[in-house]
Amino acid sequence: MIYYYQIKYTPLTAVLLPNEECPVCGKTNTIEVVLYMRYLRSLVPFFGMGRTTEVYCTSCDHVIKDPAAPFYAKKNYSSGIAENIKNIRASHKRTWWQLIYPWTICWLMLVLAGYGLINQAIIQKKIRDNQELLENPVIGDIYKVYIYSQFLDVNTTDQQGMFTLFKLNHISGDTLFMICNKEYPLNYGFQESDWKNLSRNDDAFKSKTYKISFQKLLDTTSERPIWQYYDKTALDSIRKTSPKNNETGQFIGRLCHYNTQLKIIERP
């Protein structure tokens, strides 16, 4: 890949020197000192190279001082020219734009890096907040969940599952007694805005209780699974048909933890 760049010169200010004679054409009042801003550019400016000056005759275009000349090529100028080169650099006050412009890419990278750091800090705080709420459940907590369709009393063509809300009603040892919301997000549950249409009021939840394992919710290796304990009727039926089956429950879904910016647990 070929990268194309240029060294650009943007004039900032200029001054015409009175009574200064051109060494080529001999005319006076034609010597001009120009102050430039110099920078590297590749589509947009990305690296400032400071300021430089040019001295030339406006009559014959003879260049007395080339702005692109290296520093070691400095010549001996007349006292008038040397003094005015020093004065024009000292007296010119750069605007904010003139200070920022040569470093466009650098400033942009700093802004993006700053945004990334701030955004990462916000994400990490949300992760910590979610973890703290998850580890210390309180009755009334609202959980954003994804439940497999067969465990929901809903008619749907979706064979995978549905996003909805679980509400914590009671805690007994490792068991969290939860109830399910009657509604489901309008979209896919990836953003906070997808959940706004769901009511958090008590009458917005069904009466059916799900007995959820607290320890399983803390299992980060299995993607925060929602593990439901079998009720006595189901457990007796399983033991009767499969005496060697020692399972006490089953996975019915998972917490919506995949979006790190999502507040997966709400505490009223």
PDB file of N, CA and C in Angstrom, residues 181-245:
ATOM      1  N   ASN A 181     -42.980 -11.745  33.591  1.00  0.00           N
ATOM      2  CA  ASN A 181     -43.779 -10.664  33.020  1.00  0.00           C
ATOM      3  C   ASN A 181     -44.715 -11.204  31.942  1.00  0.00           C
ATOM      4  N   LYS A 182     -45.845 -10.548  31.762  1.00  0.00           N
ATOM      5  CA  LYS A 182     -46.830 -10.977  30.772  1.00  0.00           C
ATOM      6  C   LYS A 182     -46.456 -10.522  29.358  1.00  0.00           C
ATOM      7  N   GLU A 183     -45.573  -9.555  29.258  1.00  0.00           N
ATOM      8  CA  GLU A 183     -45.217  -8.984  27.965  1.00  0.00           C
ATOM      9  C   GLU A 183     -43.763  -9.286  27.619  1.00  0.00           C
ATOM     10  N   TYR A 184     -43.395  -8.891  26.372  1.00  0.00           N
ATOM     11  CA  TYR A 184     -42.052  -9.155  25.875  1.00  0.00           C
ATOM     12  C   TYR A 184     -41.544  -7.928  25.131  1.00  0.00           C
ATOM     13  N   PRO A 185     -40.235  -7.708  25.090  1.00  0.00           N
ATOM     14  CA  PRO A 185     -39.699  -6.516  24.408  1.00  0.00           C
ATOM     15  C   PRO A 185     -40.133  -6.452  22.953  1.00  0.00           C
ATOM     16  N   LEU A 186     -40.307  -5.212  22.467  1.00  0.00           N
ATOM     17  CA  LEU A 186     -40.726  -5.030  21.081  1.00  0.00           C
ATOM     18  C   LEU A 186     -39.632  -5.441  20.109  1.00  0.00           C
ATOM     19  N   ASN A 187     -38.380  -5.259  20.510  1.00  0.00           N
ATOM     20  CA  ASN A 187     -37.274  -5.586  19.613  1.00  0.00           C
ATOM     21  C   ASN A 187     -36.531  -6.823  20.108  1.00  0.00           C
ATOM     22  N   TYR A 188     -35.226  -6.782  20.167  1.00  0.00           N
ATOM     23  CA  TYR A 188     -34.448  -7.981  20.454  1.00  0.00           C
ATOM     24  C   TYR A 188     -33.844  -8.025  21.854  1.00  0.00           C
ATOM     25  N   GLY A 189     -34.090  -6.998  22.653  1.00  0.00           N
ATOM     26  CA  GLY A 189     -33.583  -7.021  24.015  1.00  0.00           C
ATOM     27  C   GLY A 189     -32.115  -6.686  24.149  1.00  0.00           C
ATOM     28  N   PHE A 190     -31.500  -6.155  23.081  1.00  0.00           N
ATOM     29  CA  PHE A 190     -30.078  -5.854  23.135  1.00  0.00           C
ATOM     30  C   PHE A 190     -29.792  -4.517  23.806  1.00  0.00           C
ATOM     31  N   GLN A 191     -30.751  -3.587  23.711  1.00  0.00           N
ATOM     32  CA  GLN A 191     -30.546  -2.246  24.252  1.00  0.00           C
ATOM     33  C   GLN A 191     -31.559  -1.962  25.358  1.00  0.00           C
ATOM     34  N   GLU A 192     -31.229  -0.987  26.220  1.00  0.00           N
ATOM     35  CA  GLU A 192     -32.151  -0.604  27.287  1.00  0.00           C
ATOM     36  C   GLU A 192     -33.495  -0.147  26.729  1.00  0.00           C
ATOM     37  N   SER A 193     -33.453   0.528  25.575  1.00  0.00           N
ATOM     38  CA  SER A 193     -34.690   1.041  24.982  1.00  0.00           C
ATOM     39  C   SER A 193     -35.647  -0.075  24.582  1.00  0.00           C
ATOM     40  N   ASP A 194     -35.128  -1.280  24.328  1.00  0.00           N
ATOM     41  CA  ASP A 194     -35.982  -2.405  23.948  1.00  0.00           C
ATOM     42  C   ASP A 194     -36.891  -2.855  25.086  1.00  0.00           C
ATOM     43  N   TRP A 195     -36.538  -2.486  26.310  1.00  0.00           N
ATOM     44  CA  TRP A 195     -37.257  -2.976  27.485  1.00  0.00           C
ATOM     45  C   TRP A 195     -38.218  -1.945  28.061  1.00  0.00           C
ATOM     46  N   LYS A 196     -38.283  -0.763  27.459  1.00  0.00           N
ATOM     47  CA  LYS A 196     -39.083   0.308  28.038  1.00  0.00           C
ATOM     48  C   LYS A 196     -40.578   0.028  27.997  1.00  0.00           C
ATOM     49  N   ASN A 197     -41.030  -0.784  27.021  1.00  0.00           N
ATOM     50  CA  ASN A 197     -42.462  -1.038  26.914  1.00  0.00           C
ATOM     51  C   ASN A 197     -42.980  -2.022  27.956  1.00  0.00           C
ATOM     52  N   LEU A 198     -42.088  -2.631  28.732  1.00  0.00           N
ATOM     53  CA  LEU A 198     -42.505  -3.607  29.733  1.00  0.00           C
ATOM     54  C   LEU A 198     -42.794  -2.925  31.068  1.00  0.00           C
ATOM     55  N   SER A 199     -43.979  -3.176  31.607  1.00  0.00           N
ATOM     56  CA  SER A 199     -44.342  -2.607  32.897  1.00  0.00           C
ATOM     57  C   SER A 199     -43.631  -3.361  34.011  1.00  0.00           C
ATOM     58  N   ARG A 200     -43.247  -2.616  35.039  1.00  0.00           N
ATOM     59  CA  ARG A 200     -42.618  -3.224  36.218  1.00  0.00           C
ATOM     60  C   ARG A 200     -43.609  -3.365  37.374  1.00  0.00           C
ATOM     61  N   ASN A 201     -44.872  -2.991  37.159  1.00  0.00           N
ATOM     62  CA  ASN A 201     -45.889  -3.069  38.208  1.00  0.00           C
ATOM     63  C   ASN A 201     -46.216  -4.522  38.547  1.00  0.00           C
ATOM     64  N   ASP A 202     -46.723  -4.731  39.747  1.00  0.00           N
ATOM     65  CA  ASP A 202     -47.033  -6.095  40.205  1.00  0.00           C
ATOM     66  C   ASP A 202     -48.048  -6.786  39.296  1.00  0.00           C
ATOM     67  N   ASP A 203     -49.059  -6.029  38.813  1.00  0.00           N
ATOM     68  CA  ASP A 203     -50.101  -6.653  37.990  1.00  0.00           C
ATOM     69  C   ASP A 203     -49.623  -6.981  36.573  1.00  0.00           C
ATOM     70  N   ALA A 204     -48.383  -6.603  36.248  1.00  0.00           N
ATOM     71  CA  ALA A 204     -47.845  -6.926  34.922  1.00  0.00           C
ATOM     72  C   ALA A 204     -47.179  -8.296  34.891  1.00  0.00           C
ATOM     73  N   PHE A 205     -47.169  -8.992  36.046  1.00  0.00           N
ATOM     74  CA  PHE A 205     -46.520 -10.291  36.137  1.00  0.00           C
ATOM     75  C   PHE A 205     -47.542 -11.413  36.362  1.00  0.00           C
ATOM     76  N   LYS A 206     -47.219 -12.582  35.837  1.00  0.00           N
ATOM     77  CA  LYS A 206     -48.082 -13.748  35.990  1.00  0.00           C
ATOM     78  C   LYS A 206     -47.961 -14.306  37.406  1.00  0.00           C
ATOM     79  N   SER A 207     -48.901 -15.164  37.745  1.00  0.00           N
ATOM     80  CA  SER A 207     -48.899 -15.747  39.084  1.00  0.00           C
ATOM     81  C   SER A 207     -47.990 -16.983  39.186  1.00  0.00           C
ATOM     82  N   LYS A 208     -47.679 -17.592  38.049  1.00  0.00           N
ATOM     83  CA  LYS A 208     -46.840 -18.799  38.063  1.00  0.00           C
ATOM     84  C   LYS A 208     -45.461 -18.484  38.633  1.00  0.00           C
ATOM     85  N   THR A 209     -44.999 -19.361  39.544  1.00  0.00           N
ATOM     86  CA  THR A 209     -43.707 -19.148  40.202  1.00  0.00           C
ATOM     87  C   THR A 209     -42.644 -20.069  39.621  1.00  0.00           C
ATOM     88  N   TYR A 210     -41.478 -19.496  39.367  1.00  0.00           N
ATOM     89  CA  TYR A 210     -40.304 -20.251  38.909  1.00  0.00           C
ATOM     90  C   TYR A 210     -39.315 -20.315  40.071  1.00  0.00           C
ATOM     91  N   LYS A 211     -38.909 -21.524  40.426  1.00  0.00           N
ATOM     92  CA  LYS A 211     -37.929 -21.691  41.506  1.00  0.00           C
ATOM     93  C   LYS A 211     -36.534 -21.789  40.879  1.00  0.00           C
ATOM     94  N   ILE A 212     -35.756 -20.705  41.007  1.00  0.00           N
ATOM     95  CA  ILE A 212     -34.484 -20.549  40.304  1.00  0.00           C
ATOM     96  C   ILE A 212     -33.312 -20.730  41.268  1.00  0.00           C
ATOM     97  N   SER A 213     -32.277 -21.433  40.791  1.00  0.00           N
ATOM     98  CA  SER A 213     -31.072 -21.645  41.595  1.00  0.00           C
ATOM     99  C   SER A 213     -30.224 -20.375  41.623  1.00  0.00           C
ATOM    100  N   PHE A 214     -29.959 -19.890  42.817  1.00  0.00           N
ATOM    101  CA  PHE A 214     -29.144 -18.697  42.984  1.00  0.00           C
ATOM    102  C   PHE A 214     -27.694 -18.958  42.574  1.00  0.00           C
ATOM    103  N   GLN A 215     -27.136 -20.080  42.986  1.00  0.00           N
ATOM    104  CA  GLN A 215     -25.743 -20.410  42.683  1.00  0.00           C
ATOM    105  C   GLN A 215     -25.510 -20.561  41.187  1.00  0.00           C
ATOM    106  N   LYS A 216     -26.491 -21.090  40.470  1.00  0.00           N
ATOM    107  CA  LYS A 216     -26.337 -21.251  39.017  1.00  0.00           C
ATOM    108  C   LYS A 216     -26.263 -19.889  38.322  1.00  0.00           C
ATOM    109  N   LEU A 217     -27.004 -18.899  38.849  1.00  0.00           N
ATOM    110  CA  LEU A 217     -26.964 -17.569  38.250  1.00  0.00           C
ATOM    111  C   LEU A 217     -25.580 -16.939  38.346  1.00  0.00           C
ATOM    112  N   LEU A 218     -24.825 -17.355  39.361  1.00  0.00           N
ATOM    113  CA  LEU A 218     -23.484 -16.808  39.562  1.00  0.00           C
ATOM    114  C   LEU A 218     -22.433 -17.494  38.708  1.00  0.00           C
ATOM    115  N   ASP A 219     -22.831 -18.513  37.965  1.00  0.00           N
ATOM    116  CA  ASP A 219     -21.886 -19.312  37.176  1.00  0.00           C
ATOM    117  C   ASP A 219     -21.547 -18.598  35.876  1.00  0.00           C
ATOM    118  N   THR A 220     -20.408 -17.931  35.862  1.00  0.00           N
ATOM    119  CA  THR A 220     -19.995 -17.193  34.652  1.00  0.00           C
ATOM    120  C   THR A 220     -19.522 -18.121  33.545  1.00  0.00           C
ATOM    121  N   THR A 221     -19.089 -19.334  33.881  1.00  0.00           N
ATOM    122  CA  THR A 221     -18.572 -20.255  32.861  1.00  0.00           C
ATOM    123  C   THR A 221     -19.692 -20.810  31.985  1.00  0.00           C
ATOM    124  N   SER A 222     -20.926 -20.767  32.474  1.00  0.00           N
ATOM    125  CA  SER A 222     -22.066 -21.293  31.703  1.00  0.00           C
ATOM    126  C   SER A 222     -23.012 -20.190  31.264  1.00  0.00           C
ATOM    127  N   GLU A 223     -22.492 -19.003  31.117  1.00  0.00           N
ATOM    128  CA  GLU A 223     -23.248 -17.864  30.588  1.00  0.00           C
ATOM    129  C   GLU A 223     -24.465 -17.512  31.440  1.00  0.00           C
ATOM    130  N   ARG A 224     -24.291 -17.461  32.750  1.00  0.00           N
ATOM    131  CA  ARG A 224     -25.363 -17.042  33.651  1.00  0.00           C
ATOM    132  C   ARG A 224     -26.659 -17.809  33.407  1.00  0.00           C
ATOM    133  N   PRO A 225     -26.655 -19.123  33.548  1.00  0.00           N
ATOM    134  CA  PRO A 225     -27.854 -19.904  33.229  1.00  0.00           C
ATOM    135  C   PRO A 225     -28.961 -19.716  34.259  1.00  0.00           C
ATOM    136  N   ILE A 226     -30.183 -19.790  33.784  1.00  0.00           N
ATOM    137  CA  ILE A 226     -31.338 -19.802  34.672  1.00  0.00           C
ATOM    138  C   ILE A 226     -31.752 -21.264  34.842  1.00  0.00           C
ATOM    139  N   TRP A 227     -31.494 -21.792  36.024  1.00  0.00           N
ATOM    140  CA  TRP A 227     -31.741 -23.196  36.348  1.00  0.00           C
ATOM    141  C   TRP A 227     -32.973 -23.276  37.250  1.00  0.00           C
ATOM    142  N   GLN A 228     -34.012 -23.961  36.761  1.00  0.00           N
ATOM    143  CA  GLN A 228     -35.258 -24.072  37.515  1.00  0.00           C
ATOM    144  C   GLN A 228     -35.333 -25.422  38.221  1.00  0.00           C
ATOM    145  N   TYR A 229     -35.610 -25.383  39.514  1.00  0.00           N
ATOM    146  CA  TYR A 229     -35.821 -26.620  40.262  1.00  0.00           C
ATOM    147  C   TYR A 229     -37.183 -27.213  39.886  1.00  0.00           C
ATOM    148  N   TYR A 230     -37.220 -28.552  39.768  1.00  0.00           N
ATOM    149  CA  TYR A 230     -38.498 -29.222  39.526  1.00  0.00           C
ATOM    150  C   TYR A 230     -39.402 -29.075  40.740  1.00  0.00           C
ATOM    151  N   ASP A 231     -40.710 -28.910  40.493  1.00  0.00           N
ATOM    152  CA  ASP A 231     -41.634 -28.968  41.631  1.00  0.00           C
ATOM    153  C   ASP A 231     -41.835 -30.434  42.016  1.00  0.00           C
ATOM    154  N   LYS A 232     -42.512 -30.677  43.124  1.00  0.00           N
ATOM    155  CA  LYS A 232     -42.636 -32.030  43.663  1.00  0.00           C
ATOM    156  C   LYS A 232     -43.345 -32.962  42.689  1.00  0.00           C
ATOM    157  N   THR A 233     -44.378 -32.460  42.019  1.00  0.00           N
ATOM    158  CA  THR A 233     -45.122 -33.298  41.077  1.00  0.00           C
ATOM    159  C   THR A 233     -44.231 -33.746  39.920  1.00  0.00           C
ATOM    160  N   ALA A 234     -43.496 -32.818  39.357  1.00  0.00           N
ATOM    161  CA  ALA A 234     -42.601 -33.155  38.247  1.00  0.00           C
ATOM    162  C   ALA A 234     -41.484 -34.077  38.708  1.00  0.00           C
ATOM    163  N   LEU A 235     -40.955 -33.817  39.899  1.00  0.00           N
ATOM    164  CA  LEU A 235     -39.858 -34.630  40.425  1.00  0.00           C
ATOM    165  C   LEU A 235     -40.314 -36.066  40.680  1.00  0.00           C
ATOM    166  N   ASP A 236     -41.517 -36.215  41.246  1.00  0.00           N
ATOM    167  CA  ASP A 236     -42.059 -37.564  41.492  1.00  0.00           C
ATOM    168  C   ASP A 236     -42.274 -38.310  40.186  1.00  0.00           C
ATOM    169  N   SER A 237     -42.722 -37.596  39.159  1.00  0.00           N
ATOM    170  CA  SER A 237     -42.963 -38.222  37.860  1.00  0.00           C
ATOM    171  C   SER A 237     -41.647 -38.696  37.234  1.00  0.00           C
ATOM    172  N   ILE A 238     -40.604 -37.865  37.365  1.00  0.00           N
ATOM    173  CA  ILE A 238     -39.294 -38.223  36.817  1.00  0.00           C
ATOM    174  C   ILE A 238     -38.726 -39.432  37.538  1.00  0.00           C
ATOM    175  N   ARG A 239     -38.834 -39.428  38.861  1.00  0.00           N
ATOM    176  CA  ARG A 239     -38.304 -40.548  39.645  1.00  0.00           C
ATOM    177  C   ARG A 239     -39.051 -41.849  39.321  1.00  0.00           C
ATOM    178  N   LYS A 240     -40.316 -41.698  39.005  1.00  0.00           N
ATOM    179  CA  LYS A 240     -41.124 -42.879  38.707  1.00  0.00           C
ATOM    180  C   LYS A 240     -40.759 -43.470  37.351  1.00  0.00           C
ATOM    181  N   THR A 241     -40.575 -42.613  36.356  1.00  0.00           N
ATOM    182  CA  THR A 241     -40.267 -43.082  35.006  1.00  0.00           C
ATOM    183  C   THR A 241     -38.781 -43.364  34.807  1.00  0.00           C
ATOM    184  N   SER A 242     -37.924 -42.610  35.517  1.00  0.00           N
ATOM    185  CA  SER A 242     -36.467 -42.794  35.390  1.00  0.00           C
ATOM    186  C   SER A 242     -35.842 -42.808  36.781  1.00  0.00           C
ATOM    187  N   PRO A 243     -35.886 -43.956  37.452  1.00  0.00           N
ATOM    188  CA  PRO A 243     -35.398 -44.046  38.840  1.00  0.00           C
ATOM    189  C   PRO A 243     -33.936 -43.626  39.011  1.00  0.00           C
ATOM    190  N   LYS A 244     -33.119 -43.796  37.965  1.00  0.00           N
ATOM    191  CA  LYS A 244     -31.704 -43.471  38.080  1.00  0.00           C
ATOM    192  C   LYS A 244     -31.402 -42.006  37.764  1.00  0.00           C
ATOM    193  N   ASN A 245     -32.416 -41.285  37.387  1.00  0.00           N
ATOM    194  CA  ASN A 245     -32.227 -39.864  37.063  1.00  0.00           C
ATOM    195  C   ASN A 245     -32.168 -39.048  38.356  1.00  0.00           C
TER     196      ASN A 245
END
